[in-house]
Coordinates of N, CA and C and ligand atoms in Angstrom, one line a residue:
X1 N 75.7 118.1 124.2 CA 76.9 118.9 124.1 C 77.7 118.8 125.4
X2 N 78.9 118.5 125.3 CA 79.7 118.4 126.5 C 79.9 119.7 127.2
X3 N 79.7 119.7 128.5 CA 79.8 120.9 129.3 C 81.3 121.3 129.5
X4 N 81.6 122.6 129.3 CA 83.0 123.0 129.5 C 83.2 123.1 131.0
X5 N 84.4 123.2 131.4 CA 84.8 123.4 132.8 C 84.1 124.7 133.3
X6 N 84.1 125.7 132.5 CA 83.6 127.0 133.0 C 82.1 126.8 133.3
X7 N 81.4 126.2 132.3 CA 79.9 125.9 132.5 C 79.7 125.1 133.7
X8 N 80.4 124.1 133.9 CA 80.3 123.2 135.1 C 80.4 124.0 136.4
X9 N 81.4 124.9 136.3 CA 81.7 125.7 137.5 C 80.5 126.6 137.8
X10 N 80.0 127.3 136.8 CA 78.9 128.2 136.9 C 77.7 127.4 137.5
X11 N 77.4 126.3 136.9 CA 76.2 125.5 137.3 C 76.3 125.0 138.7
X12 N 77.5 124.6 139.1 CA 77.6 124.1 140.4 C 77.6 125.2 141.4
X13 N 78.1 126.4 141.0 CA 78.1 127.6 141.9 C 76.7 128.0 142.2
X14 N 75.9 128.0 141.1 CA 74.4 128.4 141.3 C 73.7 127.3 142.2
X15 N 74.0 126.1 141.9 CA 73.4 125.0 142.7 C 73.8 125.1 144.2
X16 N 75.1 125.3 144.4 CA 75.6 125.4 145.8 C 74.9 126.5 146.6
X17 N 74.6 127.6 145.9 CA 74.0 128.8 146.6 C 72.5 128.8 146.5
X18 N 71.9 127.8 145.9 CA 70.5 127.7 145.8 C 69.8 128.9 145.2
X19 N 70.4 129.5 144.2 CA 69.8 130.7 143.6 C 68.5 130.3 142.9
X20 N 67.4 130.9 143.2 CA 66.1 130.5 142.7 C 65.8 131.2 141.4
X21 N 64.8 130.7 140.7 CA 64.2 131.2 139.5 C 65.2 131.8 138.5
X22 N 66.2 131.1 138.2 CA 67.1 131.5 137.1 C 67.2 130.4 136.1
X23 N 66.8 130.7 134.9 CA 67.0 129.7 133.8 C 68.2 130.0 133.1
X24 N 69.1 129.1 133.0 CA 70.4 129.4 132.4 C 70.5 128.5 131.2
X25 N 70.7 129.1 130.1 CA 70.9 128.4 128.8 C 72.3 128.7 128.4
X26 N 73.1 127.7 128.2 CA 74.5 128.0 127.8 C 74.9 127.3 126.6
X27 N 75.6 128.0 125.8 CA 76.3 127.4 124.7 C 77.7 127.2 125.1
X28 N 77.9 126.0 125.7 CA 79.1 125.8 126.4 C 80.4 125.9 125.5
X29 N 80.2 125.6 124.2 CA 81.4 125.6 123.4 C 81.9 127.0 123.2
X30 N 81.0 128.0 123.2 CA 81.4 129.4 123.0 C 81.3 130.2 124.3
X31 N 81.1 129.6 125.3 CA 81.0 130.3 126.6 C 80.0 131.5 126.6
X32 N 78.9 131.3 125.8 CA 77.9 132.3 125.7 C 76.7 131.9 126.6
X33 N 76.2 132.8 127.2 CA 75.1 132.5 128.1 C 73.9 133.4 127.8
X34 N 72.7 132.7 127.7 CA 71.5 133.5 127.6 C 70.8 133.3 128.9
X35 N 70.7 134.4 129.6 CA 70.1 134.3 131.0 C 68.8 134.9 131.1
X36 N 67.9 134.2 131.7 CA 66.5 134.8 131.9 C 66.4 134.9 133.4
X37 N 66.1 136.1 133.8 CA 65.9 136.4 135.2 C 66.6 137.7 135.6
X38 N 66.6 138.0 136.9 CA 67.1 139.2 137.4 C 68.6 139.3 137.5
X39 N 69.2 138.1 137.4 CA 70.7 138.1 137.8 C 71.6 138.2 136.6
X40 N 71.1 138.8 135.5 CA 71.8 138.7 134.2 C 73.2 139.3 134.4
X41 N 73.4 140.5 134.9 CA 74.7 141.1 134.9 C 75.6 140.3 135.9
X42 N 75.0 139.9 137.0 CA 75.8 139.2 138.0 C 76.4 137.9 137.4
X43 N 75.5 137.2 136.7 CA 75.9 135.9 136.2 C 76.8 136.0 135.0
X44 N 76.7 137.1 134.2 CA 77.6 137.3 133.1 C 79.0 137.6 133.6
X45 N 79.0 138.4 134.6 CA 80.3 138.7 135.3 C 81.0 137.4 135.8
X46 N 80.1 136.6 136.4 CA 80.6 135.3 136.9 C 81.1 134.4 135.8
X47 N 80.4 134.4 134.8 CA 80.8 133.5 133.6 C 82.1 134.0 133.0
X48 N 82.2 135.3 132.9 CA 83.5 135.9 132.3 C 84.6 135.5 133.3
X49 N 84.4 135.6 134.5 CA 85.4 135.3 135.5 C 85.9 133.9 135.3
X50 N 84.9 133.0 135.2 CA 85.2 131.6 135.0 C 85.9 131.3 133.7
X51 N 85.5 132.1 132.7 CA 86.1 131.9 131.4 C 87.6 132.3 131.5
X52 N 87.8 133.4 132.1 CA 89.3 133.8 132.2 C 90.0 132.9 133.1
X53 N 89.3 132.3 134.0 CA 89.9 131.2 134.8 C 90.4 130.1 134.0
X54 N 89.5 129.7 133.0 CA 89.8 128.6 132.1 C 90.9 129.0 131.2
X55 N 90.9 130.3 130.8 CA 92.0 130.8 129.9 C 93.4 130.6 130.7
X56 N 93.3 130.9 131.9 CA 94.6 130.8 132.7 C 95.0 129.3 132.7
X57 N 93.9 128.5 132.9 CA 94.2 127.0 132.9 C 94.9 126.6 131.5
X58 N 94.3 127.1 130.4 CA 94.9 126.7 129.1 C 96.2 127.3 128.9
X59 N 96.4 128.5 129.4 CA 97.8 129.1 129.3 C 98.8 128.3 130.1
X60 N 98.3 127.8 131.2 CA 99.2 127.0 132.1 C 99.6 125.7 131.3
X61 N 98.6 125.1 130.7 CA 98.8 123.9 130.0 C 99.8 124.1 128.8
X62 N 99.6 125.3 128.2 CA 100.5 125.6 127.1 C 101.9 125.8 127.6
X63 N 102.1 126.5 128.7 CA 103.4 126.7 129.3 C 104.0 125.4 129.7
X64 N 103.2 124.5 130.2 CA 103.7 123.1 130.6 C 104.2 122.4 129.4
X65 N 103.5 122.5 128.2 CA 103.9 121.9 127.0 C 105.2 122.4 126.5
X66 N 105.4 123.7 126.6 CA 106.7 124.3 126.2 C 107.8 123.8 127.1
X67 N 107.5 123.8 128.4 CA 108.5 123.3 129.4 C 108.9 121.8 129.0
X68 N 107.9 121.0 128.8 CA 108.2 119.6 128.5 C 109.1 119.4 127.3
X69 N 108.7 120.3 126.3 CA 109.5 120.2 125.0 C 110.9 120.7 125.2
X70 N 111.1 121.8 126.0 CA 112.4 122.3 126.3 C 113.2 121.3 127.0
X71 N 112.6 120.6 128.0 CA 113.3 119.6 128.8 C 113.8 118.5 127.9
X72 N 112.9 118.1 127.0 CA 113.3 117.0 126.1 C 114.6 117.3 125.3
X73 N 114.6 118.5 124.7 CA 115.7 118.8 123.9 C 117.0 119.2 124.7
X74 N 116.7 119.7 125.9 CA 117.8 120.0 126.7 C 118.5 118.8 127.2
X75 N 117.7 117.8 127.5 CA 118.3 116.5 128.0 C 119.2 115.9 126.9
X76 N 118.7 116.1 125.7 CA 119.5 115.6 124.5 C 120.9 116.3 124.5
X77 N 120.9 117.6 124.8 CA 122.1 118.4 124.8 C 123.0 117.9 125.9
X78 N 122.4 117.6 127.1 CA 123.2 117.1 128.2 C 123.8 115.7 127.9
X79 N 123.0 114.9 127.2 CA 123.5 113.6 126.8 C 124.8 113.8 125.9
X80 N 124.7 114.8 125.0 CA 125.8 115.1 124.1 C 127.1 115.5 125.0
X81 N 126.8 116.2 126.0 CA 127.9 116.7 126.9 C 128.7 115.5 127.5
X82 N 127.9 114.5 127.9 CA 128.6 113.3 128.4 C 129.3 112.6 127.3
X83 N 128.7 112.5 126.1 CA 129.3 111.9 125.0 C 130.7 112.5 124.6
X84 N 130.7 113.8 124.7 CA 132.0 114.5 124.4 C 133.1 114.0 125.2
X85 N 132.8 113.7 126.5 CA 133.8 113.3 127.4 C 134.1 111.8 127.2
X86 N 133.1 111.0 127.0 CA 133.2 109.5 126.8 C 134.1 109.3 125.6
X87 N 133.9 110.0 124.5 CA 134.6 109.8 123.3 C 136.0 110.5 123.3
X88 N 136.2 111.3 124.3 CA 137.5 112.1 124.4 C 137.5 113.2 123.3
X89 N 136.4 113.6 122.8 CA 136.4 114.6 121.8 C 136.6 116.0 122.3
X90 N 136.2 116.2 123.6 CA 136.3 117.6 124.1 C 135.7 117.7 125.5
X91 N 135.5 118.9 125.9 CA 134.9 119.2 127.2 C 133.4 118.8 127.3
X92 N 132.9 118.8 128.5 CA 131.5 118.3 128.7 C 130.4 119.4 128.3
X93 N 130.3 119.5 127.0 CA 129.3 120.5 126.5 C 128.6 119.9 125.3
X94 N 127.3 120.1 125.3 CA 126.5 119.6 124.2 C 125.6 120.7 123.7
X95 N 125.2 120.6 122.4 CA 124.2 121.6 121.8 C 123.4 120.9 120.8
X96 N 122.1 121.3 120.7 CA 121.2 120.7 119.8 C 120.4 121.8 119.1
X97 N 120.4 121.7 117.7 CA 119.6 122.7 116.9 C 118.3 122.1 116.5
X98 N 117.2 122.8 116.8 CA 115.9 122.3 116.5 C 115.2 123.2 115.6
X99 N 114.5 122.6 114.6 CA 113.7 123.4 113.6 C 112.4 122.7 113.5
X100 N 111.3 123.5 113.7 CA 109.9 122.9 113.7 C 109.8 121.7 114.5
X101 N 110.3 121.8 115.7 CA 110.2 120.6 116.7 C 111.0 119.4 116.3
X102 N 111.8 119.5 115.3 CA 112.6 118.4 114.9 C 114.1 118.7 115.2
X103 N 114.8 117.7 115.6 CA 116.2 117.9 115.9 C 116.9 117.9 114.5
X104 N 117.6 119.0 114.2 CA 118.4 119.1 113.0 C 119.8 118.5 113.2
X105 N 120.5 118.9 114.2 CA 121.7 118.3 114.6 C 121.9 118.2 116.1
X106 N 122.6 117.3 116.5 CA 122.9 117.1 118.0 C 124.4 116.9 118.1
X107 N 125.1 117.9 118.7 CA 126.5 117.9 118.6 C 127.2 118.1 120.0
X108 N 128.5 117.9 120.1 CA 129.2 118.2 121.3 C 130.5 118.9 121.1
X109 N 131.1 119.2 122.1 CA 132.4 119.9 122.1 C 133.5 119.0 121.3
X110 N 134.1 119.6 120.3 CA 135.1 118.8 119.5 C 136.5 119.4 119.6
X111 N 136.7 120.2 120.6 CA 138.0 120.9 120.7 C 139.2 120.0 120.6
X112 N 139.2 118.9 121.4 CA 140.4 118.0 121.4 C 140.4 117.2 120.1
X113 N 139.3 116.7 119.7 CA 139.2 115.9 118.4 C 139.7 116.7 117.2
X114 N 139.3 117.9 117.1 CA 139.6 118.7 115.9 C 140.9 119.6 116.1
X115 N 141.5 119.5 117.3 CA 142.6 120.4 117.7 C 142.2 121.8 117.3
X116 N 141.1 122.2 117.8 CA 140.5 123.5 117.4 C 139.8 124.1 118.6
X117 N 140.5 125.2 119.2 CA 139.9 125.8 120.4 C 138.5 126.5 120.1
X118 N 138.1 126.6 118.9 CA 136.8 127.2 118.6 C 135.7 126.2 118.4
X119 N 136.1 124.9 118.4 CA 135.1 123.8 118.1 C 134.2 123.5 119.4
X120 N 133.6 124.6 119.9 CA 132.7 124.4 121.0 C 131.4 123.8 120.5
X121 N 130.6 123.2 121.4 CA 129.4 122.5 121.1 C 128.5 123.4 120.2
X122 N 128.3 124.6 120.6 CA 127.3 125.5 119.9 C 127.8 125.8 118.5
X123 N 129.1 126.2 118.5 CA 129.7 126.5 117.1 C 129.6 125.3 116.2
X124 N 130.0 124.2 116.8 CA 129.9 122.9 116.0 C 128.5 122.7 115.5
X125 N 127.5 122.8 116.4 CA 126.1 122.6 116.0 C 125.7 123.6 114.9
X126 N 126.1 124.8 115.1 CA 125.7 125.8 114.1 C 126.3 125.4 112.7
X127 N 127.6 125.1 112.7 CA 128.2 124.7 111.5 C 127.5 123.5 110.8
X128 N 127.3 122.5 111.6 CA 126.6 121.3 111.1 C 125.2 121.6 110.6
X129 N 124.5 122.4 111.4 CA 123.1 122.7 111.0 C 123.1 123.4 109.7
X130 N 124.0 124.4 109.5 CA 124.0 125.2 108.3 C 124.3 124.3 107.1
X131 N 125.3 123.4 107.3 CA 125.7 122.5 106.3 C 124.5 121.6 105.9
X132 N 123.8 121.1 106.9 CA 122.7 120.1 106.7 C 121.5 120.8 106.0
X133 N 121.2 122.1 106.4 CA 120.1 122.8 105.8 C 120.5 123.6 104.6
X134 N 121.8 123.6 104.3 CA 122.3 124.3 103.2 C 122.0 125.8 103.1
X135 N 122.1 126.4 104.3 CA 121.9 127.8 104.3 C 122.6 128.4 105.6
X136 N 122.8 129.7 105.6 CA 123.5 130.4 106.7 C 122.6 131.1 107.6
X137 N 121.3 131.1 107.3 CA 120.3 131.8 108.1 C 119.5 130.7 108.9
X138 N 119.6 130.8 110.2 CA 118.9 129.8 111.0 C 117.8 130.4 111.8
X139 N 117.2 131.5 111.2 CA 116.2 132.3 112.0 C 114.9 131.5 112.4
X140 N 114.7 130.3 111.8 CA 113.6 129.5 112.2 C 114.0 128.4 113.1
X141 N 115.2 128.5 113.6 CA 115.7 127.4 114.5 C 115.9 127.9 116.0
X142 N 116.0 126.9 116.8 CA 116.3 127.2 118.2 C 117.5 126.4 118.6
X143 N 118.3 126.8 119.5 CA 119.5 126.1 120.0 C 119.3 125.8 121.5
X144 N 119.6 124.5 121.8 CA 119.6 124.1 123.2 C 121.0 123.7 123.6
X145 N 121.5 124.4 124.6 CA 122.9 124.2 125.0 C 122.9 123.7 126.4
X146 N 123.8 122.7 126.7 CA 123.8 122.1 128.0 C 124.3 123.2 129.0
X147 N 125.1 124.1 128.5 CA 125.6 125.2 129.4 C 125.4 126.5 128.8
X148 N 125.4 127.5 129.6 CA 125.3 128.9 129.0 C 126.4 129.2 128.1
X149 N 126.1 129.7 126.9 CA 127.2 129.9 125.9 C 128.2 130.9 126.3
X150 N 129.4 130.7 125.9 CA 130.5 131.6 126.1 C 130.3 132.8 125.1
X151 N 131.1 133.9 125.2 CA 130.9 135.0 124.3 C 131.1 134.6 122.8
X152 N 132.0 133.7 122.5 CA 132.2 133.3 121.1 C 131.0 132.6 120.6
X153 N 130.5 131.7 121.4 CA 129.3 130.9 120.9 C 128.1 131.8 120.9
X154 N 128.0 132.7 121.8 CA 126.8 133.6 121.8 C 126.8 134.5 120.5
X155 N 128.0 134.9 120.2 CA 128.1 135.7 118.9 C 127.7 134.8 117.7
X156 N 128.2 133.6 117.7 CA 127.9 132.7 116.6 C 126.4 132.5 116.5
X157 N 125.7 132.3 117.7 CA 124.3 132.2 117.7 C 123.6 133.4 117.1
X158 N 124.2 134.6 117.4 CA 123.6 135.8 116.9 C 123.8 135.9 115.4
X159 N 125.0 135.5 114.9 CA 125.3 135.6 113.5 C 124.4 134.6 112.7
X160 N 124.0 133.5 113.3 CA 123.2 132.6 112.6 C 121.7 133.0 112.6
X161 N 121.4 134.1 113.4 CA 120.1 134.6 113.6 C 119.1 133.7 114.2
X162 N 119.6 132.8 115.0 CA 118.7 131.8 115.7 C 117.7 132.6 116.5
X163 N 116.4 132.0 116.5 CA 115.4 132.8 117.2 C 115.3 132.6 118.7
X164 N 115.9 131.5 119.2 CA 115.7 131.1 120.6 C 116.9 130.3 121.1
X165 N 117.3 130.6 122.3 CA 118.3 129.9 123.0 C 117.8 129.4 124.4
X166 N 118.0 128.1 124.6 CA 117.6 127.6 125.9 C 118.9 126.9 126.4
X167 N 119.3 127.3 127.7 CA 120.5 126.6 128.2 C 120.3 126.0 129.6
X168 N 121.1 125.0 129.9 CA 120.9 124.4 131.2 C 121.7 125.0 132.3
X169 N 123.0 124.6 132.4 CA 123.9 125.1 133.5 C 124.3 126.5 133.3
X170 N 124.5 127.2 134.4 CA 125.0 128.6 134.3 C 126.5 128.5 134.0
X171 N 127.0 129.5 133.4 CA 128.4 129.5 133.0 C 129.3 129.3 134.2
X172 N 128.9 129.9 135.4 CA 129.7 129.7 136.6 C 130.0 128.3 136.9
X173 N 129.0 127.4 136.6 CA 129.3 126.0 136.9 C 130.4 125.4 136.1
X174 N 130.6 125.9 134.9 CA 131.7 125.4 134.0 C 133.0 126.1 134.5
X175 N 132.9 127.4 134.8 CA 134.1 128.2 135.2 C 134.6 127.6 136.6
X176 N 133.7 127.1 137.4 CA 134.1 126.6 138.7 C 135.0 125.4 138.6
X177 N 134.9 124.6 137.5 CA 135.9 123.5 137.4 C 136.9 123.8 136.4
X178 N 137.1 125.0 136.0 CA 138.2 125.5 135.2 C 138.0 125.7 133.7
X179 N 136.7 125.5 133.3 CA 136.5 125.8 131.9 C 136.2 127.3 131.7
X180 N 136.6 127.8 130.6 CA 136.5 129.3 130.5 C 137.7 129.9 131.3
X181 N 137.9 131.1 131.2 CA 139.0 131.7 132.0 C 138.5 133.0 132.6
X182 N 139.3 133.5 133.5 CA 138.9 134.7 134.2 C 138.6 135.9 133.2
X183 N 139.2 135.7 132.0 CA 139.0 136.8 131.1 C 137.6 136.7 130.5
X184 N 137.0 135.5 130.6 CA 135.6 135.3 130.0 C 134.7 135.1 131.2
X185 N 134.3 136.2 131.7 CA 133.4 136.1 132.9 C 131.9 136.3 132.4
X186 N 131.1 135.3 132.7 CA 129.7 135.4 132.2 C 129.0 136.7 132.6
X187 N 129.3 137.2 133.7 CA 128.6 138.4 134.1 C 129.0 139.6 133.2
X188 N 130.2 139.5 132.8 CA 130.7 140.6 131.9 C 129.9 140.6 130.6
X189 N 129.6 139.4 130.1 CA 128.8 139.2 128.9 C 127.3 139.6 129.1
X190 N 126.8 139.1 130.2 CA 125.4 139.3 130.5 C 125.1 140.8 130.7
X191 N 126.1 141.5 131.2 CA 125.9 142.9 131.5 C 125.9 143.8 130.2
X192 N 126.4 143.3 129.1 CA 126.5 144.1 127.9 C 125.2 144.3 127.2
X193 N 125.1 145.4 126.5 CA 123.9 145.6 125.7 C 123.8 144.7 124.6
X194 N 125.0 144.2 124.1 CA 125.0 143.2 123.1 C 124.2 142.0 123.5
X195 N 124.3 141.6 124.7 CA 123.6 140.4 125.2 C 122.2 140.8 125.5
X196 N 122.0 141.9 126.2 CA 120.6 142.3 126.6 C 119.7 142.6 125.5
X197 N 120.3 143.2 124.4 CA 119.5 143.6 123.3 C 119.5 142.6 122.2
X198 N 120.0 141.4 122.5 CA 120.1 140.3 121.5 C 118.7 140.1 121.0
X199 N 118.6 139.9 119.7 CA 117.3 139.7 119.0 C 116.9 138.2 119.1
X200 N 117.0 137.6 120.3 CA 116.5 136.3 120.4 C 116.0 136.1 121.8
X201 N 115.1 135.1 122.0 CA 114.6 134.8 123.3 C 115.7 133.9 124.0
X202 N 116.0 134.3 125.2 CA 117.0 133.5 126.0 C 116.3 133.0 127.2
X203 N 116.4 131.6 127.3 CA 115.8 131.0 128.5 C 116.7 130.1 129.2
X204 N 116.8 130.3 130.5 CA 117.6 129.4 131.3 C 116.7 128.3 131.9
X205 N 117.1 127.1 131.8 CA 116.3 126.0 132.3 C 116.1 126.1 133.8
X206 N 115.0 125.6 134.3 CA 114.9 125.7 135.7 C 114.7 124.3 136.3
X207 N 114.5 124.2 137.6 CA 114.2 123.0 138.3 C 115.2 121.9 138.0
X208 N 114.6 120.7 137.8 CA 115.4 119.5 137.7 C 116.4 119.5 136.5
X209 N 115.9 120.2 135.4 CA 116.8 120.2 134.2 C 118.0 121.0 134.4
X210 N 117.9 122.1 135.2 CA 119.1 122.9 135.5 C 120.1 122.1 136.4
X211 N 119.5 121.3 137.3 CA 120.4 120.5 138.2 C 121.1 119.4 137.4
X212 N 120.3 118.7 136.5 CA 120.9 117.7 135.6 C 122.0 118.2 134.8
X213 N 121.8 119.4 134.3 CA 122.8 120.1 133.4 C 124.1 120.5 134.2
X214 N 123.9 120.9 135.4 CA 125.0 121.3 136.2 C 125.8 120.1 136.8
X215 N 125.1 119.0 136.9 CA 125.8 117.8 137.4 C 126.8 117.3 136.4
X216 N 126.6 117.6 135.2 CA 127.6 117.2 134.2 C 129.0 117.5 134.6
X217 N 129.2 118.7 135.1 CA 130.6 119.1 135.5 C 131.1 118.3 136.6
X218 N 130.3 118.1 137.6 CA 130.7 117.3 138.8 C 131.0 115.9 138.4
X219 N 130.2 115.3 137.5 CA 130.3 113.9 137.1 C 131.5 113.7 136.1
X220 N 132.0 114.7 135.5 CA 133.0 114.5 134.5 C 134.4 115.1 134.9
X221 N 134.4 115.9 136.0 CA 135.6 116.7 136.3 C 136.8 115.8 136.5
X222 N 136.7 114.6 136.9 CA 137.8 113.7 137.1 C 138.5 113.4 135.8
X223 N 137.8 113.5 134.7 CA 138.4 113.2 133.4 C 139.2 114.4 132.9
X224 N 139.1 115.5 133.7 CA 139.9 116.7 133.3 C 140.7 117.1 134.4
X225 N 141.8 116.3 134.8 CA 142.6 116.7 135.9 C 143.1 118.1 135.9
X226 N 143.4 118.6 134.6 CA 143.9 119.9 134.5 C 142.9 120.9 134.9
X227 N 141.6 120.5 134.8 CA 140.5 121.5 135.2 C 140.0 121.3 136.6
X228 N 140.4 120.2 137.3 CA 139.7 119.9 138.5 C 140.6 120.4 139.7
X229 N 141.6 121.1 139.4 CA 142.5 121.6 140.5 C 141.7 122.5 141.4
Ligands
LIG301 ZN1 131.5 128.5 123.5

């Protein structure tokens, strides 16, 4: 039977300290130990400590897997943001709707293309996802947005009952190059109970992904002279 990490740690701990006359039988797969000797309580505590240590390890692995997954979909949203500018469809914003780990739709800002000020990436993605799935309830879906949603998009996300929102750049990065207006201040939205009590998990990307998402504005601002003043 393969020894688990916890068992290996216990055995090497005992060996390192030269603890005598302890027979240790372990069912490594279940982290159970039958101990013969005087050190029963001590070693049980030790084993439990190592077990929880291993739990921490597996929780960390789980968190890393979520992180990798989030990064993958967020990068797709960022690619869409660049596409919006390349195609001349709209501002540098992208959004991806995911259901059961599968991309349902991958969209970008279509404001110029549709001559529609409401055709933001998130609204477009929600419309397309509903059409594709043929339903108005997206409670089993997540949305990845290259940038923090504006109040209109945030409301649309709420109306679609999406369970999770992951975004890259902070709204301030978009506002800094002229997207959004003074009337739409991200802090004003964040401070509302509407936002705080929203029935969905809201996650802001961190590290490299946040930087990549914010760079979109710097890399595309020349395409929007009206916005780069
Ligand atoms: Zn929006």
